[in-house]
């Protein structure tokens, strides 16, 4: 039976890779809906290729533009706004949701998919970082199937015993080891970091990603968010999650067992591998990824993660241990900081400073419903914008 697929964030790198896998396996998938924020031209091209029933964009202006572009394709119904995203995530016809909207904007629709019992291919980190307890409770209550798409969590998932059920207490696992490339500034003198430009920060050495995620990789906030994700997905505390720098990005993550065994998943740095794994699970699908040639790579190297070089990683561990609204606050502050950096309003080295100050100023509270999450998010953004205004003129 075909999976009926909604792709949330279809025009981003994850969405495009997902649709590439769909195109290679047309007998396995029907595309029900595609969403984009404002890239109407790109979304129109995808609609012509995959003929979804629905296309969703950010606002009325984008919807009007898309209707003009697709005037000769009347079979596609065009909607806009956050509720439309929720609707295509929980539509009864949909079996599978690729949750690939970057940032807090993807939280409500991803949570809707969980509450509706869908098969969720999770690429949106914020669903777990901001609302891990709420999201995982929804997954368990509805019987949703959660399949991680991040290469690191997918690698851990593949390295776990059969029958894993979102908790490692009975699996003989000692710890999870998340690998990280170290980004473009792994060896850069610290004195240069204040001078880093957005273009330099977005030039990841191994992976092709969007601008926001690329900056997060450069600061290692991306890995910090993955630590929090791993804690929720696999049911382990911060003390049992390690981060290891692995510049070749060949080993995507590892699981260490109580008997001393370490299992790892290897592959070329191409997101189509974990996407195809999640889309086809428990079967394996053609992904279009080239075979891994270890002989040509020659060596695999490893380094400890340096918290002094990557303070955002340390902040993530702090947020995970603090629990409650702390991860949501940290995530919101980071989104504001990265946006300011990309707009040349904040230096690269000020990103972790802004995040830390917002975390120190915000009131931490328990998070047991989506409203609590959004209140914490709003408070953190307000503090971040206040600090950015106070710091205006510090960028030179």
PDB file of N, CA and C in Angstrom, residues 40 57 59-71 78-80:
ATOM      1  N   UNK A  40       7.519  30.756  -3.707  1.00  0.00           N
ATOM      2  CA  UNK A  40       6.387  30.328  -4.539  1.00  0.00           C
ATOM      3  C   UNK A  40       6.831  29.773  -5.885  1.00  0.00           C
ATOM      4  N   UNK A  57       1.247  27.942   1.727  1.00  0.00           N
ATOM      5  CA  UNK A  57       2.298  28.955   1.833  1.00  0.00           C
ATOM      6  C   UNK A  57       2.030  29.830   3.051  1.00  0.00           C
ATOM      7  N   UNK A  59       1.389  33.251   3.601  1.00  0.00           N
ATOM      8  CA  UNK A  59       0.355  34.263   3.726  1.00  0.00           C
ATOM      9  C   UNK A  59      -0.455  34.441   2.459  1.00  0.00           C
ATOM     10  N   UNK A  60      -1.388  35.373   2.518  1.00  0.00           N
ATOM     11  CA  UNK A  60      -2.303  35.596   1.401  1.00  0.00           C
ATOM     12  C   UNK A  60      -1.567  36.078   0.157  1.00  0.00           C
ATOM     13  N   UNK A  61      -0.567  36.935   0.336  1.00  0.00           N
ATOM     14  CA  UNK A  61       0.199  37.435  -0.813  1.00  0.00           C
ATOM     15  C   UNK A  61       0.873  36.288  -1.557  1.00  0.00           C
ATOM     16  N   UNK A  62       1.494  35.379  -0.792  1.00  0.00           N
ATOM     17  CA  UNK A  62       2.153  34.229  -1.422  1.00  0.00           C
ATOM     18  C   UNK A  62       1.129  33.296  -2.070  1.00  0.00           C
ATOM     19  N   UNK A  63      -0.024  33.144  -1.441  1.00  0.00           N
ATOM     20  CA  UNK A  63      -1.066  32.293  -2.013  1.00  0.00           C
ATOM     21  C   UNK A  63      -1.554  32.848  -3.348  1.00  0.00           C
ATOM     22  N   UNK A  64      -1.749  34.174  -3.416  1.00  0.00           N
ATOM     23  CA  UNK A  64      -2.177  34.784  -4.678  1.00  0.00           C
ATOM     24  C   UNK A  64      -1.128  34.589  -5.762  1.00  0.00           C
ATOM     25  N   UNK A  65       0.143  34.740  -5.373  1.00  0.00           N
ATOM     26  CA  UNK A  65       1.216  34.545  -6.350  1.00  0.00           C
ATOM     27  C   UNK A  65       1.248  33.109  -6.854  1.00  0.00           C
ATOM     28  N   UNK A  66       1.034  32.159  -5.949  1.00  0.00           N
ATOM     29  CA  UNK A  66       1.059  30.752  -6.336  1.00  0.00           C
ATOM     30  C   UNK A  66      -0.142  30.416  -7.231  1.00  0.00           C
ATOM     31  N   UNK A  67      -1.281  31.000  -6.935  1.00  0.00           N
ATOM     32  CA  UNK A  67      -2.457  30.761  -7.796  1.00  0.00           C
ATOM     33  C   UNK A  67      -2.205  31.253  -9.212  1.00  0.00           C
ATOM     34  N   UNK A  68      -1.529  32.370  -9.332  1.00  0.00           N
ATOM     35  CA  UNK A  68      -1.186  32.880 -10.667  1.00  0.00           C
ATOM     36  C   UNK A  68      -0.241  31.924 -11.388  1.00  0.00           C
ATOM     37  N   UNK A  69       0.748  31.438 -10.667  1.00  0.00           N
ATOM     38  CA  UNK A  69       1.725  30.525 -11.274  1.00  0.00           C
ATOM     39  C   UNK A  69       1.102  29.199 -11.678  1.00  0.00           C
ATOM     40  N   UNK A  70       0.063  28.787 -10.939  1.00  0.00           N
ATOM     41  CA  UNK A  70      -0.557  27.481 -11.198  1.00  0.00           C
ATOM     42  C   UNK A  70      -1.965  27.615 -11.771  1.00  0.00           C
ATOM     43  N   UNK A  71      -2.203  28.716 -12.470  1.00  0.00           N
ATOM     44  CA  UNK A  71      -3.541  28.954 -13.013  1.00  0.00           C
ATOM     45  C   UNK A  71      -4.002  27.844 -13.949  1.00  0.00           C
ATOM     46  N   UNK A  78      -4.894  25.686  -3.090  1.00  0.00           N
ATOM     47  CA  UNK A  78      -3.876  26.511  -2.452  1.00  0.00           C
ATOM     48  C   UNK A  78      -4.433  27.144  -1.182  1.00  0.00           C
ATOM     49  N   UNK A  79      -3.726  26.944  -0.074  1.00  0.00           N
ATOM     50  CA  UNK A  79      -4.112  27.481   1.225  1.00  0.00           C
ATOM     51  C   UNK A  79      -2.917  28.219   1.820  1.00  0.00           C
ATOM     52  N   UNK A  80      -3.180  28.961   2.899  1.00  0.00           N
ATOM     53  CA  UNK A  80      -2.077  29.678   3.535  1.00  0.00           C
ATOM     54  C   UNK A  80      -2.299  29.786   5.034  1.00  0.00           C
TER      55      UNK A  80
END
